[in-house]
Short mmCIF file of C-alpha atoms in Angstrom, two decimals:
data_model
loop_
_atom_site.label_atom_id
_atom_site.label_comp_id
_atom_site.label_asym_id
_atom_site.label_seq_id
_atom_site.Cartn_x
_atom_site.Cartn_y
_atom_site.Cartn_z
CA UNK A 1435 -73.22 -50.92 -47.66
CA UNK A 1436 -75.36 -54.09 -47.59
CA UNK A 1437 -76.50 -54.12 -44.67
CA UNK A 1438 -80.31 -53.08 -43.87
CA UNK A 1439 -79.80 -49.59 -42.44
CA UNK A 1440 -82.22 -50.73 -39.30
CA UNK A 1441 -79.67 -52.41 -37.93
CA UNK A 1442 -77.53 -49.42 -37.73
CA UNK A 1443 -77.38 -47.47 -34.81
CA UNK A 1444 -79.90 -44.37 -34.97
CA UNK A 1445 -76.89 -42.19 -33.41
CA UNK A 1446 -73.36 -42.73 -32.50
CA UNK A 1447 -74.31 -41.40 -29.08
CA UNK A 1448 -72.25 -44.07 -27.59
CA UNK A 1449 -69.20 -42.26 -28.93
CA UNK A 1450 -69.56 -39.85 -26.74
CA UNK A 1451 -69.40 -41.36 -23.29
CA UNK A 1452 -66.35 -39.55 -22.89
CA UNK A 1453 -66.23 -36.34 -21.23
CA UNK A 1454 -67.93 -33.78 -23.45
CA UNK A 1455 -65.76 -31.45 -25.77
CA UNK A 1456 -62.96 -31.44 -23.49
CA UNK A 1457 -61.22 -33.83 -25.90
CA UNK A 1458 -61.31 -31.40 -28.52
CA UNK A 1459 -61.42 -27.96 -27.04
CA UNK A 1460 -57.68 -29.02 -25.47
CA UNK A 1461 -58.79 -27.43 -21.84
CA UNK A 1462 -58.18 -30.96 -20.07
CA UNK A 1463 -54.69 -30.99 -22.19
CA UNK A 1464 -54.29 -27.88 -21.63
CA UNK A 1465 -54.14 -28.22 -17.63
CA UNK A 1466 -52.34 -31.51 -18.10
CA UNK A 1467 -49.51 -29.82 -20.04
CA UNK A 1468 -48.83 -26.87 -17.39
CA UNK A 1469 -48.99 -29.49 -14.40
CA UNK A 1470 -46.24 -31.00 -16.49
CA UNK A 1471 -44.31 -27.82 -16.75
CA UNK A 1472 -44.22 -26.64 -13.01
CA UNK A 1473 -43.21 -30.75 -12.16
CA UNK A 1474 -40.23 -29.52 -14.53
CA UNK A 1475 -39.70 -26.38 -13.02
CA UNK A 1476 -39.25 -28.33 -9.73
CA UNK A 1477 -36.52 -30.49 -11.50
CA UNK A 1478 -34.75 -27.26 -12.39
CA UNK A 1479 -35.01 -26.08 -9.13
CA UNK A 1480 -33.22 -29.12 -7.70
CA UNK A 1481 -30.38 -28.45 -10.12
CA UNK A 1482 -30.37 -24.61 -9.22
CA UNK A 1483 -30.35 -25.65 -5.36
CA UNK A 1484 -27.47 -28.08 -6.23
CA UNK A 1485 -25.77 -25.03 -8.47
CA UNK A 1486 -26.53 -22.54 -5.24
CA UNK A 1487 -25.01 -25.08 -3.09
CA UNK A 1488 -21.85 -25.93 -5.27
CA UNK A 1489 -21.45 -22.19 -6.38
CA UNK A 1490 -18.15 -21.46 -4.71
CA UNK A 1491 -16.52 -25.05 -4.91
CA UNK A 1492 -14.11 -24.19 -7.33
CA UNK A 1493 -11.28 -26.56 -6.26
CA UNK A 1494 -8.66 -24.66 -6.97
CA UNK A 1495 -10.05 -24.45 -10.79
CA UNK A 1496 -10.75 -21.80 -12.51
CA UNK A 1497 -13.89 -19.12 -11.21
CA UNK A 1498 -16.97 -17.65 -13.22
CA UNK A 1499 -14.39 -14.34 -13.93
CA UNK A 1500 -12.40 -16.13 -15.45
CA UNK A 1501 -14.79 -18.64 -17.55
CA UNK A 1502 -17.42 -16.42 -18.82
CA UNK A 1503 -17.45 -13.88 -21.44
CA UNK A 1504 -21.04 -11.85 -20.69
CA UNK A 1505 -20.95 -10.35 -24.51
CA UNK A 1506 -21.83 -13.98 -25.47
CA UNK A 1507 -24.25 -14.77 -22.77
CA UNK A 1508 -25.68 -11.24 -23.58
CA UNK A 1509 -26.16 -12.08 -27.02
CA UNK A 1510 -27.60 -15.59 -26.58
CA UNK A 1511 -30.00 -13.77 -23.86
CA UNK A 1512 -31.46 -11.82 -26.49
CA UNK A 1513 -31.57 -14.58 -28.83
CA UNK A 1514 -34.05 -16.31 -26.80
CA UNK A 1515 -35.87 -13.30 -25.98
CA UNK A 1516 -36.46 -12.71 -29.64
CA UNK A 1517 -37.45 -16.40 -29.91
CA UNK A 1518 -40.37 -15.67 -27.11
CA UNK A 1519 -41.78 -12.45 -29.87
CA UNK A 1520 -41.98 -14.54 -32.64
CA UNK A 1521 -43.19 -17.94 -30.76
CA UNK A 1522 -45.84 -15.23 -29.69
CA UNK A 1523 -46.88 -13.81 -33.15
CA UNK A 1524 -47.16 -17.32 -34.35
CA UNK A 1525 -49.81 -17.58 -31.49
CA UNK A 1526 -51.27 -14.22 -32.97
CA UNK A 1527 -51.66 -15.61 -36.28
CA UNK A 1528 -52.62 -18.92 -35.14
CA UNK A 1529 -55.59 -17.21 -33.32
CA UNK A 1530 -56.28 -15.15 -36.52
CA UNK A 1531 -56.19 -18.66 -38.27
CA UNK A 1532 -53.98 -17.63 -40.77
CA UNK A 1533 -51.86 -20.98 -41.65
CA UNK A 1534 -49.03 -19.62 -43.49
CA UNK A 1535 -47.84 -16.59 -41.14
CA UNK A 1536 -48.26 -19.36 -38.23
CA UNK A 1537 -45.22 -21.50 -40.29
CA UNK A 1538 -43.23 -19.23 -40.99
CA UNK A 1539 -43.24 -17.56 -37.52
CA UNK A 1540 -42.44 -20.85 -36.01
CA UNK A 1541 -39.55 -21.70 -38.73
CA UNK A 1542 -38.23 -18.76 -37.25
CA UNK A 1543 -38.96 -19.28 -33.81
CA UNK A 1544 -36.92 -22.57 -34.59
CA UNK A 1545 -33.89 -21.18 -36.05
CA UNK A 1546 -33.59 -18.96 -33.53
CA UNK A 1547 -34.03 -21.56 -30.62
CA UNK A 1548 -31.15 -23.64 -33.17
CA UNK A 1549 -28.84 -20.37 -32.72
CA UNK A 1550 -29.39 -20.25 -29.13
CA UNK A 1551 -28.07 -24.18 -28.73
CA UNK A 1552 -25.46 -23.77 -31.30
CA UNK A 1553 -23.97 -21.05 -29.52
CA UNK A 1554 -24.15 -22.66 -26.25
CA UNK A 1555 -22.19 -25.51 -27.60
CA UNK A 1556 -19.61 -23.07 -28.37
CA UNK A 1557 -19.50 -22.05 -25.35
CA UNK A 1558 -19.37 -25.49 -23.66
CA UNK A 1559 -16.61 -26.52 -26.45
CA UNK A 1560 -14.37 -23.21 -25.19
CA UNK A 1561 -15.11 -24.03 -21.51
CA UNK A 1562 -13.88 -27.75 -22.58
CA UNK A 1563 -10.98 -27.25 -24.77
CA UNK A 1564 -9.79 -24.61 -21.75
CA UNK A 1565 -9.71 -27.28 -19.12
CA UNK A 1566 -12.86 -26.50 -17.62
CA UNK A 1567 -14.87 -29.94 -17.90
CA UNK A 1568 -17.84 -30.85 -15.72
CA UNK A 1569 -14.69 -33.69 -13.73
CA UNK A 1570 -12.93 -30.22 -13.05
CA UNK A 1571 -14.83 -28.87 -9.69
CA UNK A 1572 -18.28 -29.73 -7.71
CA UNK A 1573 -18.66 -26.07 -9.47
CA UNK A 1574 -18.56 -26.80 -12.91
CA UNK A 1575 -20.27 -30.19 -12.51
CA UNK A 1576 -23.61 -28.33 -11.30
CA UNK A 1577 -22.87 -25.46 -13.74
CA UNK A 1578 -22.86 -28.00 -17.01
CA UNK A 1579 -25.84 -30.24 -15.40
CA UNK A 1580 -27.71 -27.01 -14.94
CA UNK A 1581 -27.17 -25.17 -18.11
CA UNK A 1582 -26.93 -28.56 -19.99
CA UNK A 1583 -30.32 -29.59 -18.77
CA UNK A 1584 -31.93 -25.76 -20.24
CA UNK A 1585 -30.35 -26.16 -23.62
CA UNK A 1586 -31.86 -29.84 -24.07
CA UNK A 1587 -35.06 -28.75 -23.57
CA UNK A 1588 -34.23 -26.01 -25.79
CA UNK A 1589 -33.19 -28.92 -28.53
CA UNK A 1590 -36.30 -30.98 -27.76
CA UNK A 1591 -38.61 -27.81 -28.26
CA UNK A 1592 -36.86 -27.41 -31.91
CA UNK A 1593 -37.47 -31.05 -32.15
CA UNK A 1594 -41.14 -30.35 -31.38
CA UNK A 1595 -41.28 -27.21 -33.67
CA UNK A 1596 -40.26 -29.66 -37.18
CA UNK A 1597 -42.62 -32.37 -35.61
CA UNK A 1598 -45.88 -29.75 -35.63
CA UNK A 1599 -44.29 -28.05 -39.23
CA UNK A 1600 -45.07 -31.45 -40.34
CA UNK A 1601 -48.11 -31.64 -39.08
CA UNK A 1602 -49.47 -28.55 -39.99
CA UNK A 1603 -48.42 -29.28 -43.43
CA UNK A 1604 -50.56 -32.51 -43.45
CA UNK A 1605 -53.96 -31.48 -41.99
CA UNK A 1606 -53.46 -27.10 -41.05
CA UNK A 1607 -55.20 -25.51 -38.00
CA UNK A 1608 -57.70 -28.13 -36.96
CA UNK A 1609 -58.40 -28.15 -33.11
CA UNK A 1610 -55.96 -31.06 -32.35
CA UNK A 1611 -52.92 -28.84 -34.18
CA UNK A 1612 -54.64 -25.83 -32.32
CA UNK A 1613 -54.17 -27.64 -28.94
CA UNK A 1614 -51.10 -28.83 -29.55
CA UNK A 1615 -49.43 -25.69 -30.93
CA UNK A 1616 -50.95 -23.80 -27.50
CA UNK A 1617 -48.98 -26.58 -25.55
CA UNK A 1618 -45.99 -26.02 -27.71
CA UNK A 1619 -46.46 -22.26 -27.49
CA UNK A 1620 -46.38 -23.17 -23.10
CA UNK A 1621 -43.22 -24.46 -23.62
CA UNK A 1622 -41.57 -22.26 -25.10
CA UNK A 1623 -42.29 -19.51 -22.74
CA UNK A 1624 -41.60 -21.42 -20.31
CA UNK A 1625 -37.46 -22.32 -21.36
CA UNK A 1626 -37.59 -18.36 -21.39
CA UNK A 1627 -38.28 -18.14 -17.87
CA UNK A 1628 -35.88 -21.05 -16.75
CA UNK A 1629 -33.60 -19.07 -18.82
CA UNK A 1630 -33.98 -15.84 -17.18
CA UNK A 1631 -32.62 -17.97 -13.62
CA UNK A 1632 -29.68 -19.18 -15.44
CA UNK A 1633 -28.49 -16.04 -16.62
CA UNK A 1634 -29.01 -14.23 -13.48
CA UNK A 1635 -27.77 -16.44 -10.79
CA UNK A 1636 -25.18 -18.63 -13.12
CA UNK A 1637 -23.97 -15.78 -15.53
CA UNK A 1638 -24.27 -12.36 -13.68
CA UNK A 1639 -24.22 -13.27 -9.89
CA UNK A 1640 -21.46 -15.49 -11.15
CA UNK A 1641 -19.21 -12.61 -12.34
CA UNK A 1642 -20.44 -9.75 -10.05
CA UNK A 1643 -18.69 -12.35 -6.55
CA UNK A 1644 -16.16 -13.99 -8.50
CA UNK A 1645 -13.85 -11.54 -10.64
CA UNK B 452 -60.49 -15.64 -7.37
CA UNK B 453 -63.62 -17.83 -7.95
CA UNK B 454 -62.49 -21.68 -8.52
CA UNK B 455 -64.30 -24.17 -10.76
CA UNK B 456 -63.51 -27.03 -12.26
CA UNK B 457 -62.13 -27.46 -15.75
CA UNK B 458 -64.43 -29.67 -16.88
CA UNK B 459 -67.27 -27.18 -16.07
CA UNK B 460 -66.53 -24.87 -19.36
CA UNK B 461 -68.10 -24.65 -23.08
CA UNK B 462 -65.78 -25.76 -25.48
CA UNK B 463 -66.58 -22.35 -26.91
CA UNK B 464 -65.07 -20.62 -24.35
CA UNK B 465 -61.36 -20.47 -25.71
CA UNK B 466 -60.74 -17.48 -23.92
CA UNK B 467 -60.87 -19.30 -20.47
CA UNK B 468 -59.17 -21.94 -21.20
CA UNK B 469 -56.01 -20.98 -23.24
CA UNK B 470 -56.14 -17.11 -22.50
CA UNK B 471 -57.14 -14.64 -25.12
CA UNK B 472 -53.94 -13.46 -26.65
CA UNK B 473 -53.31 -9.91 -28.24
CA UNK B 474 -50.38 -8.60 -30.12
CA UNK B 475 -49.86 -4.93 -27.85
CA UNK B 476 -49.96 -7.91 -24.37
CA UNK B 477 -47.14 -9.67 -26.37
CA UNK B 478 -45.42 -6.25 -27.61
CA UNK B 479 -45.31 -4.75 -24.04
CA UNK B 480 -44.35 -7.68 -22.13
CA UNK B 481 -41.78 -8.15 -24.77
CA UNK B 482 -40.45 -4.62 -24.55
CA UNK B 483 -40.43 -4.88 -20.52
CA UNK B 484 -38.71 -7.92 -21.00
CA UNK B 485 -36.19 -6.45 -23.18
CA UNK B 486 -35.36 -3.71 -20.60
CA UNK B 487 -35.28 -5.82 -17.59
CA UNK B 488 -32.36 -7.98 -19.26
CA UNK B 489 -30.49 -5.31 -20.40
CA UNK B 490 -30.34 -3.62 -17.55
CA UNK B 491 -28.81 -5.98 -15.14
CA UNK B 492 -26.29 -7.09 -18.00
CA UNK B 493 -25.68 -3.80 -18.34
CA UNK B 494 -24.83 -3.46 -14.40
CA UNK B 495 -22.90 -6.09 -14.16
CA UNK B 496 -21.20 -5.38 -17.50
CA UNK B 497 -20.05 -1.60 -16.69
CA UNK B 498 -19.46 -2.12 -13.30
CA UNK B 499 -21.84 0.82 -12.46
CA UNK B 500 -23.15 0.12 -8.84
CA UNK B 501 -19.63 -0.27 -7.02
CA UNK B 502 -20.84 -1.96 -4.09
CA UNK B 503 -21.36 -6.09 -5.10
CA UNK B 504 -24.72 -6.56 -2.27
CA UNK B 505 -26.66 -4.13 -3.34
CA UNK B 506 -25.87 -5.24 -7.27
CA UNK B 507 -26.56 -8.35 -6.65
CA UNK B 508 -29.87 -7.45 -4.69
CA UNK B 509 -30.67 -5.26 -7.65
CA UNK B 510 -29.95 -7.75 -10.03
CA UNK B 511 -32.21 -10.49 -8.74
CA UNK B 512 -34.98 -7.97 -8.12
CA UNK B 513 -34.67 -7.28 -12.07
CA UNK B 514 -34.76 -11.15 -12.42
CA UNK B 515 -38.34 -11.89 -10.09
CA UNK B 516 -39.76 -8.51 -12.24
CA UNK B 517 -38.70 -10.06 -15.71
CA UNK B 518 -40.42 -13.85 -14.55
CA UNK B 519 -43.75 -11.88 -12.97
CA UNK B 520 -43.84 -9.91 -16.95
CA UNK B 521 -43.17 -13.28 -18.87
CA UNK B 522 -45.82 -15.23 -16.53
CA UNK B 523 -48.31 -12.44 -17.34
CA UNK B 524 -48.05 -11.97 -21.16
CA UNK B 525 -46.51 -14.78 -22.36
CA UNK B 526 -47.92 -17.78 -20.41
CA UNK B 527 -50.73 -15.69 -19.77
CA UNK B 528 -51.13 -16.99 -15.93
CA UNK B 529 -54.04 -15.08 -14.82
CA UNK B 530 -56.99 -15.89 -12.39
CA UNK B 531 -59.43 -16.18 -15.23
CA UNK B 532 -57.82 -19.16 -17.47
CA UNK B 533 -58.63 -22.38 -16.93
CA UNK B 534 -61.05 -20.99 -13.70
CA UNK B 535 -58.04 -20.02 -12.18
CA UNK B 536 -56.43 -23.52 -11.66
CA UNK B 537 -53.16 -22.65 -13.50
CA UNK B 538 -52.48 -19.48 -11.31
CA UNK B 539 -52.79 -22.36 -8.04
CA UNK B 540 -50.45 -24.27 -9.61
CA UNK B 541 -48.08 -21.72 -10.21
CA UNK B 542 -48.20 -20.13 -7.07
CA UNK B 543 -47.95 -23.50 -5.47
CA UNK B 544 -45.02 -24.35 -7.54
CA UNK B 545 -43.20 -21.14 -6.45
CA UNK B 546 -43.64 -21.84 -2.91
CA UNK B 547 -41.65 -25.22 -3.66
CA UNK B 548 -39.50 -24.12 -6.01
CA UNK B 549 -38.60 -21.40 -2.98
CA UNK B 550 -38.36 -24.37 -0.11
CA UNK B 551 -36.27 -26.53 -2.49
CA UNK B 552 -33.24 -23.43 -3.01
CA UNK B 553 -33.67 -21.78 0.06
CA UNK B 554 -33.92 -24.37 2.36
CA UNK B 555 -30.87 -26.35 0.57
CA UNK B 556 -28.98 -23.23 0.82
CA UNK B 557 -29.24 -22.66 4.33
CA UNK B 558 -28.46 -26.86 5.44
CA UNK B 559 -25.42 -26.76 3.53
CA UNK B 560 -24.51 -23.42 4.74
CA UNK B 561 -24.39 -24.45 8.09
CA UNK B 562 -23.59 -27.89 7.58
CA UNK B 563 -20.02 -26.35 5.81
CA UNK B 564 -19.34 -24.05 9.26
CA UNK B 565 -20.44 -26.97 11.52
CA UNK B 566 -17.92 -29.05 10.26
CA UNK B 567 -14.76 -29.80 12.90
CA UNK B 568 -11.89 -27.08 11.79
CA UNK B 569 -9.66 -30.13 10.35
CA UNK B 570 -11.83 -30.36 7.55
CA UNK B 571 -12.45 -27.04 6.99
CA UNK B 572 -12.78 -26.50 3.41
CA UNK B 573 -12.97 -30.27 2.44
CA UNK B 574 -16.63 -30.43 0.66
CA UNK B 575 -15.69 -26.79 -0.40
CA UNK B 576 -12.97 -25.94 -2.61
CA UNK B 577 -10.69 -28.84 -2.45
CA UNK B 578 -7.13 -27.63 -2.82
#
């Protein structure tokens, strides 16, 4: 620090140009994010228009009856669900600012979201190894896009979950890990609500016309 | 539902913008949750309503109650957060979301019984 402190700027006012607090307080990013999030519902209503559309083109291969085992779907159902709770407490404990419950519930949250993928690419092998590929019918094509599409953005929000462990290890709950963990927090919900279409109208409506 | 812009609220006010979250909204949305998956699994599962329409009916009734409970606690859509610009981008969305299935649904529909009776059946169900 040589220089004469007169030829420092009295304030760093000029810093602040940009719109006030928003950048920090996450309610611009905050907006931004759930735009995001109904453009992707409209992507997933494209696909369940195209599944709605394709939901009885079964040529000649095999039918929901016969593909789906609802114990499984049931089970992965509830795994999510469960996900949703403890994605939730870590938002509890993040608003608490308590550091270490917010890890752990989101290790968990991220295990859970791991089970629900793994168990899906069960499923997919089973479907798969029975002759049931996506070149089978119009039907299964739009079933694996559809249901394929949910459990990558199920992958990419575990993805996410490491990526903010890592950051919260690095520099905890300041207000850019508070934003992002609200955004995170959007997400999540949100693949719970996609969800709740798949099972319904893929899984259930599939099996209650076609067995 | 009074509208103002984003921009417009104290960085202090975290309650606007991200929703102020409480563990018995989580608790009880999770438990209605809970019981409005179960139950159409279980109607499906047990084969309890006989007839297939009004199953189905009752099934996708369950569905649009279980979204309206996770929108509510979990995403905590409400006419207060963000000044209320979230809950007119939701309901927006829905109303596309609705044109984009429902209005597919019925083209194809009658594009499939509009189509000359030699090619019945060839975009659906190949033999």
């Amino acid at each position: 620090m040589t220089a004469p402190a007169d030829d420092l700027p009295a304030a760093p006012a000029f810093y602040e140009v940009e719109a006030h607090g928003t950048t920090h307080s996450g309610g611009g990013t905050l907006l931004g994010f759930w735009i995001y999030l109904m453009s992707d519902a409209l992507i997933f209503a494209a696909l369940f228009a195209t599944f709605g559309v394709l939901s009885s083109s079964f040529a000649g291969g095999p039918t929901p009856g016969e593909l789906f085992d609802l114990r499984v779907v049931a089970a992965n159902t509830a795994v999510l669900l469960v996900s949703a709770l403890t994605c939730g407490l870590a938002m509890i404990a993040l608003q608490a600012g308590k550091l270490a419950a917010v890890r752990w519930w989101l290790i968990i949250t991220a295990l859970l979201g791991a089970a629900f993928v793994g168990i899906e690419l069960v499923e997919f092998r089973e479907l798969v190894a029975e002759g049931a590929t996506p070149q089978r019918s119009g039907y299964l094509s739009a079933f694996f896009t559809l249901v394929g599409t949910h459990g990558l953005h199920v992958t990419f929000g575990v993805v996410w979950i490491v990526v903010m462990l890592v950051q919260l290890g690095q520099r905890g709950l300041h207000a850019e890990n508070r934003r992002r963990l609200l955004c995170l927090a959007m997400f999540w919900h949100f693949l719970d609500v996609i969800w709740i279409g798949v099972f319904t109208f893929v899984y259930l409506m599939g099996v209650l016309r076609w067995s | 539902m009074e509208l103002k812009p984003a921009a417009a609220h104290e960085p202090a006010h975290d309650a606007d913008e991200a929703g102020n979250f409480t563990l018995r909204t989580y608790l009880i949305g999770f438990l209605a949750a809970a019981a409005l998956t179960a139950i159409p699994f279980w109607i499906v599962m047990s084969g309890a309503i006989a007839s297939a329409a009004i199953a189905g009916t009752v099934i996708v009734a369950l569905a649009i109650a279980q979204i309206l409970v996770h929108t509510a606690a979990f995403l905590h859509v409400n006419s207060r957060v963000q000044g209320g610009w979230t809950l007119v981008a939701y309901v927006f969305t829905a109303v596309l979301v609705l044109i984009t299935i429902a209005g597919s649904l019925w083209i194809m529909f009658h594009l499939n019984s509009n189509m000359m009776p030699g090619m019945e059946g060839t975009p659906n169900g190949v033999p």
